[in-house]
Short mmCIF file of C-alpha atoms in Angstrom, two decimals:
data_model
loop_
_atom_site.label_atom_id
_atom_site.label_comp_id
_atom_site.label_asym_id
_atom_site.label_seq_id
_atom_site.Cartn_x
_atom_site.Cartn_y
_atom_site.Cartn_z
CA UNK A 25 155.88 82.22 146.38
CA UNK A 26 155.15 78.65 145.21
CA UNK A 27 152.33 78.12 147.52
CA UNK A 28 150.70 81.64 146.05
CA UNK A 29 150.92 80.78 142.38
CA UNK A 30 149.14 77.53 142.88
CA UNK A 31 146.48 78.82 145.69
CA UNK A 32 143.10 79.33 144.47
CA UNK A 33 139.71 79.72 145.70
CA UNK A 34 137.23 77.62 145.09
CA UNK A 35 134.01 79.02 143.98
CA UNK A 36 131.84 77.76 146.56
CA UNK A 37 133.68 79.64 149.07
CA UNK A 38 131.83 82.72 148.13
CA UNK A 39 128.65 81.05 148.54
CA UNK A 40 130.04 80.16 152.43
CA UNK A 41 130.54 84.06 152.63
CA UNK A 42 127.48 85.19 151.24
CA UNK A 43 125.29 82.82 153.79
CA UNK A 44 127.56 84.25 156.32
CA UNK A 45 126.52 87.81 155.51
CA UNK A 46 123.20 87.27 155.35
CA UNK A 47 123.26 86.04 158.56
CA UNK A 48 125.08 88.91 160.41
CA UNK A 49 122.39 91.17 158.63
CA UNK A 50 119.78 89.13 159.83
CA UNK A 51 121.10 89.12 163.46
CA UNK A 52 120.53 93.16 163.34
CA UNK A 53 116.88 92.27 163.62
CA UNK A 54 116.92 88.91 164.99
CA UNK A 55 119.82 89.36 167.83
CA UNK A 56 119.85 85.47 168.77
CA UNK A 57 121.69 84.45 165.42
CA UNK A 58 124.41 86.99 166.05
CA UNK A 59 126.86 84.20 168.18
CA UNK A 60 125.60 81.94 165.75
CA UNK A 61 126.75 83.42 162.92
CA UNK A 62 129.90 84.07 164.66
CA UNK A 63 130.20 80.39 165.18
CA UNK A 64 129.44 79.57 161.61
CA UNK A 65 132.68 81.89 161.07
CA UNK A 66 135.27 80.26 162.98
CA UNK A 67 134.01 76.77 161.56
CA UNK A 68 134.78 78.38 158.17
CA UNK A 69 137.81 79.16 159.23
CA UNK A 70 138.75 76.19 160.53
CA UNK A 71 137.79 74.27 157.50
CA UNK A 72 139.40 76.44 155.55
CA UNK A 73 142.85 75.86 157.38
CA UNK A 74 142.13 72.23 157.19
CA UNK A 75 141.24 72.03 153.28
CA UNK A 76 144.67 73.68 152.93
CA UNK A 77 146.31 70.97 155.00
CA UNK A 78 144.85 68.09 152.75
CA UNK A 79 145.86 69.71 149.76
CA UNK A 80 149.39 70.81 150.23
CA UNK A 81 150.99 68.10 152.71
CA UNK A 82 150.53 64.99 150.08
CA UNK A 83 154.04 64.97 148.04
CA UNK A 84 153.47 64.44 143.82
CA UNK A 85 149.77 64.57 144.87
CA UNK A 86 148.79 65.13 141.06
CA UNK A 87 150.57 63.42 138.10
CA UNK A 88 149.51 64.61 135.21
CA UNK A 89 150.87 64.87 131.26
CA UNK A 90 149.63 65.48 127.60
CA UNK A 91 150.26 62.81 124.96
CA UNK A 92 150.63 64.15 121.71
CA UNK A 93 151.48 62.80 118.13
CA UNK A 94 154.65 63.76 116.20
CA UNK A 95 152.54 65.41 113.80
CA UNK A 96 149.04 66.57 113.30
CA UNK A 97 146.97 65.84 109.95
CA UNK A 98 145.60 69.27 108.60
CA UNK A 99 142.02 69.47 108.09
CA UNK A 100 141.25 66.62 110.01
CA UNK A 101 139.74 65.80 113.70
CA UNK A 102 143.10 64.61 115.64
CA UNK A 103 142.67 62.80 119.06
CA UNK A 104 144.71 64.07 122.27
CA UNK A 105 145.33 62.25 125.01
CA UNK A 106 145.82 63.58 128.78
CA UNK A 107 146.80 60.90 131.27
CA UNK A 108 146.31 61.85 135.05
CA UNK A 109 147.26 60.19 138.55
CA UNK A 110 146.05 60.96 141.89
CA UNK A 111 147.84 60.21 145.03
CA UNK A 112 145.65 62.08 147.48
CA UNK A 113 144.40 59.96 150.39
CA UNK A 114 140.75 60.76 149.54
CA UNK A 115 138.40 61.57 146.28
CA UNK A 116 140.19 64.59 144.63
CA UNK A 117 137.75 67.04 142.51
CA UNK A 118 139.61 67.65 139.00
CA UNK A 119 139.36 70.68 136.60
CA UNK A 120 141.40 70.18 133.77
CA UNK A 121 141.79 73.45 131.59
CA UNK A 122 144.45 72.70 128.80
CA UNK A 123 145.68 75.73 126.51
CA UNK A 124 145.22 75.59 122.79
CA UNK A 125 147.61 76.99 120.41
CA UNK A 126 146.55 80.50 119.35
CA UNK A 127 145.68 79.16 115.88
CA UNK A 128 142.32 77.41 117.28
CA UNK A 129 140.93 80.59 118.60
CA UNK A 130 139.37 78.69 121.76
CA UNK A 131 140.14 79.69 125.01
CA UNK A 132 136.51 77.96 126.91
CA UNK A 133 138.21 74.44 126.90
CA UNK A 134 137.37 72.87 130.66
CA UNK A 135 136.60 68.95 131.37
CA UNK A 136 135.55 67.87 135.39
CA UNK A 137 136.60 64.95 136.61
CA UNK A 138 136.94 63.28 139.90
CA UNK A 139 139.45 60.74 141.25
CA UNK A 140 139.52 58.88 144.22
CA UNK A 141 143.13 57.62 145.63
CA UNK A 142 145.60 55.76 143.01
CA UNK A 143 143.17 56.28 140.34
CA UNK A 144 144.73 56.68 137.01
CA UNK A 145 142.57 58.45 134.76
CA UNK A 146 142.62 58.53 130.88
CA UNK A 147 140.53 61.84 128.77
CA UNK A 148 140.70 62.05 124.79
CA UNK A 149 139.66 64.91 122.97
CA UNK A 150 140.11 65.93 119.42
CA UNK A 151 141.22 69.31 117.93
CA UNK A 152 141.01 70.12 113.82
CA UNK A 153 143.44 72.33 112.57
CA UNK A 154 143.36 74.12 109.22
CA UNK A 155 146.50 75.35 108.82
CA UNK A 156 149.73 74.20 108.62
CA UNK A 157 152.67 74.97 110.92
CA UNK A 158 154.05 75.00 113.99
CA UNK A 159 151.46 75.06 117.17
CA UNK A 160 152.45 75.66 120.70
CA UNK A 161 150.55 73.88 123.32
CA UNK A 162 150.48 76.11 126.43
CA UNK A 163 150.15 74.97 130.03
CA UNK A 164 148.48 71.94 130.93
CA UNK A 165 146.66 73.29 134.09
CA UNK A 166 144.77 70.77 137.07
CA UNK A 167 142.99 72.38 139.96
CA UNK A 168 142.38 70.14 142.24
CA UNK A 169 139.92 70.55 145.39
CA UNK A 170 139.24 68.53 148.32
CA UNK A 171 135.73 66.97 149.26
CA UNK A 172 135.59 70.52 151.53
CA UNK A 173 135.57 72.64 148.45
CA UNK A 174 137.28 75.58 149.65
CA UNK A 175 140.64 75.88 148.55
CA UNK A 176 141.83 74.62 144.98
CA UNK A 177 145.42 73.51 144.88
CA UNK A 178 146.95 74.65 141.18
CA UNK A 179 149.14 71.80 139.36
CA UNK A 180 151.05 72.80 136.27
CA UNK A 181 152.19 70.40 133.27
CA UNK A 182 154.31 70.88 130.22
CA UNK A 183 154.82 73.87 129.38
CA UNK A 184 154.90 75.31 125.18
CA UNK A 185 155.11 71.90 123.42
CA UNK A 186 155.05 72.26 120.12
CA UNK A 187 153.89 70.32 116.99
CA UNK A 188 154.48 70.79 113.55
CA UNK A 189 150.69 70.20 111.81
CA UNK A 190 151.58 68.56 108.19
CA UNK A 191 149.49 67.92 105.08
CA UNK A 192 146.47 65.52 105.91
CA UNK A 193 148.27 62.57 106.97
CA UNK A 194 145.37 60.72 107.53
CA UNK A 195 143.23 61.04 105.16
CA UNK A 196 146.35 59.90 102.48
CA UNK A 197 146.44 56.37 105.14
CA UNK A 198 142.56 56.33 104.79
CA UNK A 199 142.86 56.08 100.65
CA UNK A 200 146.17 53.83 101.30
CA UNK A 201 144.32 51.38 103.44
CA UNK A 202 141.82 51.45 100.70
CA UNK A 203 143.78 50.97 97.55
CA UNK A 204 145.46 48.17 99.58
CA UNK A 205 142.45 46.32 100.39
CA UNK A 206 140.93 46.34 96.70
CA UNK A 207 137.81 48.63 98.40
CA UNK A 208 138.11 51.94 96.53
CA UNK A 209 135.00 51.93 96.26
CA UNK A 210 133.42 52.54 100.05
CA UNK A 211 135.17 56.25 99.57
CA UNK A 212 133.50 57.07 96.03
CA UNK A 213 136.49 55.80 94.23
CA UNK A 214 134.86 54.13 90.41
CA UNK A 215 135.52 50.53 89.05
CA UNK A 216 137.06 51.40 85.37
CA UNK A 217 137.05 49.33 83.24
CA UNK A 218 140.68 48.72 81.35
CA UNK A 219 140.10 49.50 77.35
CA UNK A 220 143.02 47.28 75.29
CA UNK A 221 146.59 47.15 75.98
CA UNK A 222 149.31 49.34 76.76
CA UNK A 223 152.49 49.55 74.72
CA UNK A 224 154.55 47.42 77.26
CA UNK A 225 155.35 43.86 75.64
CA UNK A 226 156.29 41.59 78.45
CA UNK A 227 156.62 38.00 76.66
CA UNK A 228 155.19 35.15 73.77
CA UNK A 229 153.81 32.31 75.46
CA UNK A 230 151.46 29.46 74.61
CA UNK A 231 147.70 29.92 73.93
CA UNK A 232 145.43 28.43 76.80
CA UNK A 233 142.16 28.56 77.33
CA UNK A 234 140.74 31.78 78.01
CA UNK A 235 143.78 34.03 76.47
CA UNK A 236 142.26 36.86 74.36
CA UNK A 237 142.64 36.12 70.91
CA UNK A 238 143.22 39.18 69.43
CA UNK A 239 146.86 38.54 71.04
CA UNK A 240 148.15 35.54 68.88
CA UNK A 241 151.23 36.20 67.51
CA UNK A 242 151.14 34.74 63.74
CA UNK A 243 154.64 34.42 63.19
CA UNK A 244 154.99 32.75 66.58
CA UNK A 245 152.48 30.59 65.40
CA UNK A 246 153.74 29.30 62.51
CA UNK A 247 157.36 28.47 63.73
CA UNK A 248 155.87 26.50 66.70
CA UNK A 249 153.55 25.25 64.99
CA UNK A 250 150.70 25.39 67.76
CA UNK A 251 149.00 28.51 69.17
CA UNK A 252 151.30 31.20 70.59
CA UNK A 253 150.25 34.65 72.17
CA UNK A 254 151.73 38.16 73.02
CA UNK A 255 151.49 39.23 76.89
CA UNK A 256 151.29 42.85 77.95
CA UNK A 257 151.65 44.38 81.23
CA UNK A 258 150.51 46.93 82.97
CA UNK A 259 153.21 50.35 81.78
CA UNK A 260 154.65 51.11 84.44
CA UNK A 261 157.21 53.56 85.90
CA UNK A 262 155.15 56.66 84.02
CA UNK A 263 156.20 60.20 85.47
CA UNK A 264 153.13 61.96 86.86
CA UNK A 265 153.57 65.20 88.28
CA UNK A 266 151.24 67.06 90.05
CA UNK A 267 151.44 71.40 89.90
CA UNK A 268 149.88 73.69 92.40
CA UNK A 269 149.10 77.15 91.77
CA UNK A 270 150.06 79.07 94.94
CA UNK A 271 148.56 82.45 93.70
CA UNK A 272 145.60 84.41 95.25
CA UNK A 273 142.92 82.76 93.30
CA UNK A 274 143.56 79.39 95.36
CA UNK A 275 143.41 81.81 98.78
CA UNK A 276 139.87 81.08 98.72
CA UNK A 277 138.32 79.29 101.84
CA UNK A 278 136.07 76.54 102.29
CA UNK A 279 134.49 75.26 105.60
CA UNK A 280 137.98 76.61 106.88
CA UNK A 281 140.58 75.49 104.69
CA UNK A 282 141.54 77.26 101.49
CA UNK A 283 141.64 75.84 98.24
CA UNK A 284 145.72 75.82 98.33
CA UNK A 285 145.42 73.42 100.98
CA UNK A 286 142.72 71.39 99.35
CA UNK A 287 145.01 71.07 96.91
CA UNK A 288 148.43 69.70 99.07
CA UNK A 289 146.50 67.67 101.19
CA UNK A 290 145.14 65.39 97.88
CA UNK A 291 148.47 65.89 96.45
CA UNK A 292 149.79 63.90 99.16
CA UNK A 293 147.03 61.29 99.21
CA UNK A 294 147.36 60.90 95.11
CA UNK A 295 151.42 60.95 95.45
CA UNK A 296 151.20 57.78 97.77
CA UNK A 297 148.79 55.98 95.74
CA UNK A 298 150.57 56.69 92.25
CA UNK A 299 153.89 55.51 94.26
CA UNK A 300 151.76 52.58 95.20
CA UNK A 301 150.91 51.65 91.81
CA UNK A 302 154.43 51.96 90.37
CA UNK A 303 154.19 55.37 89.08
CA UNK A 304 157.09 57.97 89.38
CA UNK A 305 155.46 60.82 91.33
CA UNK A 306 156.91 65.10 91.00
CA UNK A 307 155.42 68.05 92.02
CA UNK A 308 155.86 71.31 90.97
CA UNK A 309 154.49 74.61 93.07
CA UNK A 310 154.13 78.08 91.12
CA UNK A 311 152.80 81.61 91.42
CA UNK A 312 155.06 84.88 90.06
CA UNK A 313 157.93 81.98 90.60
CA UNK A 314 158.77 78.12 90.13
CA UNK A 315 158.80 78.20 93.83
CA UNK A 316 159.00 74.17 93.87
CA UNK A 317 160.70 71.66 92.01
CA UNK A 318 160.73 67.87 92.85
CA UNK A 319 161.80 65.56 89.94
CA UNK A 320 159.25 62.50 89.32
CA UNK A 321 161.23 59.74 91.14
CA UNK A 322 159.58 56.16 91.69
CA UNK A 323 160.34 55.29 95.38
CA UNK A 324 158.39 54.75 98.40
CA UNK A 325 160.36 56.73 100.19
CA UNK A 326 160.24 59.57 98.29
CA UNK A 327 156.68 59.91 99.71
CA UNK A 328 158.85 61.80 102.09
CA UNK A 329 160.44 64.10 100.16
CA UNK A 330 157.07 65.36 98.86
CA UNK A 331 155.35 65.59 102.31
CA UNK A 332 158.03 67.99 103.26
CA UNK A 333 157.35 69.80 100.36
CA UNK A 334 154.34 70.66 100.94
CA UNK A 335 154.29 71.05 104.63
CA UNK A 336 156.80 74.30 103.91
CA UNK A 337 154.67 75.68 101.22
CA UNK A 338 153.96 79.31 101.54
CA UNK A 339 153.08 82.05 99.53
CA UNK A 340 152.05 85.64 99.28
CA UNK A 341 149.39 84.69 97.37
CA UNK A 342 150.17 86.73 94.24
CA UNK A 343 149.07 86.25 90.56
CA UNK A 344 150.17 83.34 88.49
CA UNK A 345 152.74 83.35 85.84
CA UNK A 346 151.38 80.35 83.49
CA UNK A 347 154.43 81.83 81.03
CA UNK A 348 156.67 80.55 83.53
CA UNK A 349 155.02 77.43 84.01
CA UNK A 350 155.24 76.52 80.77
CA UNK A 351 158.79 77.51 80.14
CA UNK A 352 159.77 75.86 83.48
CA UNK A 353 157.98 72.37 81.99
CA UNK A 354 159.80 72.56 78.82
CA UNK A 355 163.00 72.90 80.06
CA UNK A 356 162.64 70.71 83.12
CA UNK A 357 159.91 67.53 82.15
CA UNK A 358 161.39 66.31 78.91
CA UNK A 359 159.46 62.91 79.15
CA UNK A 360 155.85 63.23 78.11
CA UNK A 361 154.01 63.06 81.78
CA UNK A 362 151.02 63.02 83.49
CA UNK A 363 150.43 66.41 84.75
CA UNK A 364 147.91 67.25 87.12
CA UNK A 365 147.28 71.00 87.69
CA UNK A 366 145.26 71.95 90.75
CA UNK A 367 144.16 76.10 90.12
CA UNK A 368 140.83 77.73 89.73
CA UNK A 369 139.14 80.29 87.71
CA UNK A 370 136.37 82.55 88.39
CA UNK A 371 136.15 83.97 84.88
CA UNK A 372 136.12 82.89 81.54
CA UNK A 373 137.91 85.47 80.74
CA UNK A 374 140.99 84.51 83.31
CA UNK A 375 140.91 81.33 81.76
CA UNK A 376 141.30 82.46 78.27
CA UNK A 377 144.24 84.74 79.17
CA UNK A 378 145.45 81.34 80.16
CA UNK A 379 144.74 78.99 77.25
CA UNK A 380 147.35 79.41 75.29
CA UNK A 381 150.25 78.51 77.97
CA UNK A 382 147.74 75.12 78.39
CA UNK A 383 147.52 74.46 75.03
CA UNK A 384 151.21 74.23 74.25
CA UNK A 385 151.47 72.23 77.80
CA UNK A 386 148.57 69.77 76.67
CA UNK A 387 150.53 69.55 73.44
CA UNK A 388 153.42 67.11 74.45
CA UNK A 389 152.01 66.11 77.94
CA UNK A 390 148.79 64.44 79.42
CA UNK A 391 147.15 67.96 81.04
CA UNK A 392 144.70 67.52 83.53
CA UNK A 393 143.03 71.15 84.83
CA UNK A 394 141.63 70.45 88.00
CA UNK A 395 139.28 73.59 89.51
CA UNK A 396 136.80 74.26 92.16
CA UNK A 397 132.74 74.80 92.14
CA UNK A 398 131.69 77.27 94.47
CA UNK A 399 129.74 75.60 96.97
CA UNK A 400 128.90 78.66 98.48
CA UNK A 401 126.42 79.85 95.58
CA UNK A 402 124.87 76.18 95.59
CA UNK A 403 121.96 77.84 98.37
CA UNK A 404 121.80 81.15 96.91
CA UNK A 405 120.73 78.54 93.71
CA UNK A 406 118.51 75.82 94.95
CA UNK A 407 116.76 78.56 97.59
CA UNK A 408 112.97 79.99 96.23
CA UNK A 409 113.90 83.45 95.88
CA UNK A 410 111.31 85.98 97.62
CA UNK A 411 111.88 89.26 96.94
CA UNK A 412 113.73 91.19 93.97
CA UNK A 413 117.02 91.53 95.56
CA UNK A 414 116.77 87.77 96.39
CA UNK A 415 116.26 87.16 92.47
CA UNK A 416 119.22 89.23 91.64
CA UNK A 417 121.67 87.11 93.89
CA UNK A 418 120.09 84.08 92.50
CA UNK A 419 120.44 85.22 89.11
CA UNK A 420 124.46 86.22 89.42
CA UNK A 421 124.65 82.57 91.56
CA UNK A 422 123.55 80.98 88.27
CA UNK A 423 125.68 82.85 85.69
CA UNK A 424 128.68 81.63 87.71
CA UNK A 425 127.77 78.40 87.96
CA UNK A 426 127.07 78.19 84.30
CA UNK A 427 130.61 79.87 83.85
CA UNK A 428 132.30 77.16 85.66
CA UNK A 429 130.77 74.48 82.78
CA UNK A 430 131.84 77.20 79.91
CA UNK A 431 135.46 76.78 81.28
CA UNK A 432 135.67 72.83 81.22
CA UNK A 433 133.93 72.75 77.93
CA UNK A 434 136.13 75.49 76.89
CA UNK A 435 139.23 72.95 77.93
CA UNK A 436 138.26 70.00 76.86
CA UNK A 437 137.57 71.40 73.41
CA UNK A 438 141.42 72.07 73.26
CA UNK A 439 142.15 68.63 74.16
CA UNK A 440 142.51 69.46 77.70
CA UNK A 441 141.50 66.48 80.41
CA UNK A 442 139.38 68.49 83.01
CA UNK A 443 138.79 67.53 86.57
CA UNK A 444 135.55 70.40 88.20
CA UNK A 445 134.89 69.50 91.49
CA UNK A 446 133.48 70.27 94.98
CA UNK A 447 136.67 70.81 97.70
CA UNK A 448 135.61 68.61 99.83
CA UNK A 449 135.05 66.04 96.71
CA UNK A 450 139.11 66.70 95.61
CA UNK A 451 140.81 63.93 96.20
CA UNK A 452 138.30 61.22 95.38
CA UNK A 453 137.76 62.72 91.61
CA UNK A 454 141.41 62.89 91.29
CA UNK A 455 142.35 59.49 91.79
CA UNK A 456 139.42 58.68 89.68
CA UNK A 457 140.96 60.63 86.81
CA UNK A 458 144.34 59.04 87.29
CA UNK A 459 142.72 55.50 87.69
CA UNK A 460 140.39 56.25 83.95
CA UNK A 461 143.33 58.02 82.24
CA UNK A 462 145.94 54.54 83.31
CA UNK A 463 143.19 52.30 82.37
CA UNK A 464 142.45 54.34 78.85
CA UNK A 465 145.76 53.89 78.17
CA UNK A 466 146.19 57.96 77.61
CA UNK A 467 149.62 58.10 78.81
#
């Protein structure tokens, strides 16, 4: 039963069978290539009892196994690794066929390979998921044929292992290695320039050269009797919390990935560099519910915490209560905080239904309204039209558009810090924000 799940023909077989049909036709005219053929025949069969004598007598003739990470980074190209080992006494033909988790839709994944004896052999590929969850690898399947090419011998390799894909791991260690190395800058990430002090006295020392004068201490001064100065450091420790709206208007995708997971995946990249920078960091999720609550806690290791968080998000997608929100803030965030809400709105009209629930928000804490441009309309804009129908699409393209810059001038005219942005552009003009509002001294 063994041997028939893993016997297979090899395609070239058929061509062997369709030269020896064409000669037994030809023979009915042409008699003296009837034994021939007949020949031919029994040499076929020979071979092909021979090709399944190579294949099946070498013991652990195929090693073979699939090396995959703990996790997988959403949204991002993730590299595989298959490792294979022949033991066959002669070059082995190799067709690997390794099966995807259902969520990548691609069942045409092949790679050829050959291997001659005690080769090891090492094949990367990459895969991109845009969802998060669980995926189930399938069977990792080698045919392998002899230099005969008759019979293919079937090997089989782990079967269903699965891997949970998280929040994009790596592009939060891209902008880590970044911050880290003082070169923000390579990923769009703006030099700002620090404006004055913030409120956090550190100590008096002595003037020297090059102190800011503004700083002396008067008092100091005069009891010393030399030059004295006021230090400041950086305020630290601020709580910074950052609020995803999990209803239907952030089910919206883009190049793949919807704008709720646009939204986690620079949540976790901002999260590790606020942590980074001494920051407490919170997160909040909401849609008809507070659905998730994690207090602003400054720890490294609470990086943790939040990833988990926001690799068991999920949602029905349903509208937003920003009634709740609000309540939930007051109740909950009693320090005044950085917030950072990641939504969208379509219509100035939605937005105004939401306005007042901002307004009281913006009113004791630092509110930053971060929502998405439609790059989708961007052709129907920049594209000549050409016929009527063409003008009318370009002409609804533009009246969004121009709604989208109603909205954030509509915010920021309630004192409300505004981040509009592309998707793709998320996480860079967020961690701009943050770095402008620290070095503003807002909060």
């Amino acid at each position: 039963m063994r041997f028939l799940k893993s016997f297979y023909i090899h395609n070239k077989l058929f061509w062997y069978l369709a030269f020896l049909v064409a000669c037994f036709v030809l023979s009915f005219w042409l008699p003296v290539i009837y034994p021939i053929a007949w020949i031919l025949t029994y040499l076929l069969v020979a071979l092909f009892v021979l090709d399944l004598y190579l294949l099946y007598t070498t013991p652990n003739a195929i090693e073979g196994s699939r090396n995959l990470p703990k996790k997988l980074s959403n949204s991002d190209q993730n590299v595989l690794e298959i490792q294979l080992k022949s033991r066959y006494p002669f070059k082995v033909s190799l067709s690997i066929i390794d099966e995807l988790p259902i969520q990548f839709q691609k069942r045409d994944f092949e790679y050829r390979t050959t291997l001659s004896r005690g080769d090891a052999f090492l094949y990367n590929y990459s895969v991109r998921p845009v969802e998060r969850g669980e995926y189930v690898f399938g069977n990792l399947n080698l045919y392998a044929s002899s230099p005969l090419q008759i019979a293919r011998r079937r090997f089989v390799f782990q079967k269903d292992q699965m891997v949970p894909v998280y929040p994009s791991i790596i592009q939060m260690q891209q902008y880590d290695f970044l911050a880290m190395s003082n070169k923000l800058t390579q990923f769009g990430l703006k030099k700002i320039r620090r404006i004055g002090h913030t409120q956090e006295f550190e100590q008096i020392k002595e003037y020297i050269k090059g102190d800011d004068v503004r700083t002396l201490n008067w008092k100091a001064t005069a009891k010393k009797n030399h030059l004295m100065v006021n230090q400041y450091q950086d305020e630290r420790s601020q709580p910074i919390y950052s609020i995803i709206d999990t209803g239907r208007v952030m089910k919206m995708p883009f190049n793949g990935l919807s704008l709720l997971d646009y939204a986690i995946n620079s949540t976790l990249a901002f999260s590790n560099v606020a942590l980074k920078r001494n920051d407490k960091t919170g997160m909040v999720t909401f849609s008809k519910n507070i659905e998730t609550f994690v207090p602003a806690v400054q720890k490294i290791s609470h990086l943790n915490v939040i990833l988990e968080k926001l690799y068991n998000i999920t949602t029905e997608f349903s509208d937003s209560d920003f009634g709740l929100l609000y309540a939930h803030i007051k109740r909950k965030i009693n320090q005044r905080s950085l917030l950072l809400l990641y939504s969208n709105f379509e219509h100035i009209s939605a937005l105004k239904r939401q306005l007042p629930y901002l307004s009281a928000i913006a009113k004791k804490h630092v509110l930053v309204v971060i929502f998405f441009e439609n790059t989708e309309l961007e052709s129907l804009i920049t594209n000549p039209a050409e016929d009527l129908q063409a003008i009318y699409h370009k002409t609804i393209a533009e009246k969004f558009n121009l709604e989208k810059k109603l909205m954030q001038r509509e915010l920021q005219q309630h004192g409300i810090q505004t981040i509009l942005t592309k998707p793709e552009d998320l996480t860079i003009n967020t961690i701009n924000k943050y770095l402008e509002i620290k070095a503003r001294g807002i909060i």
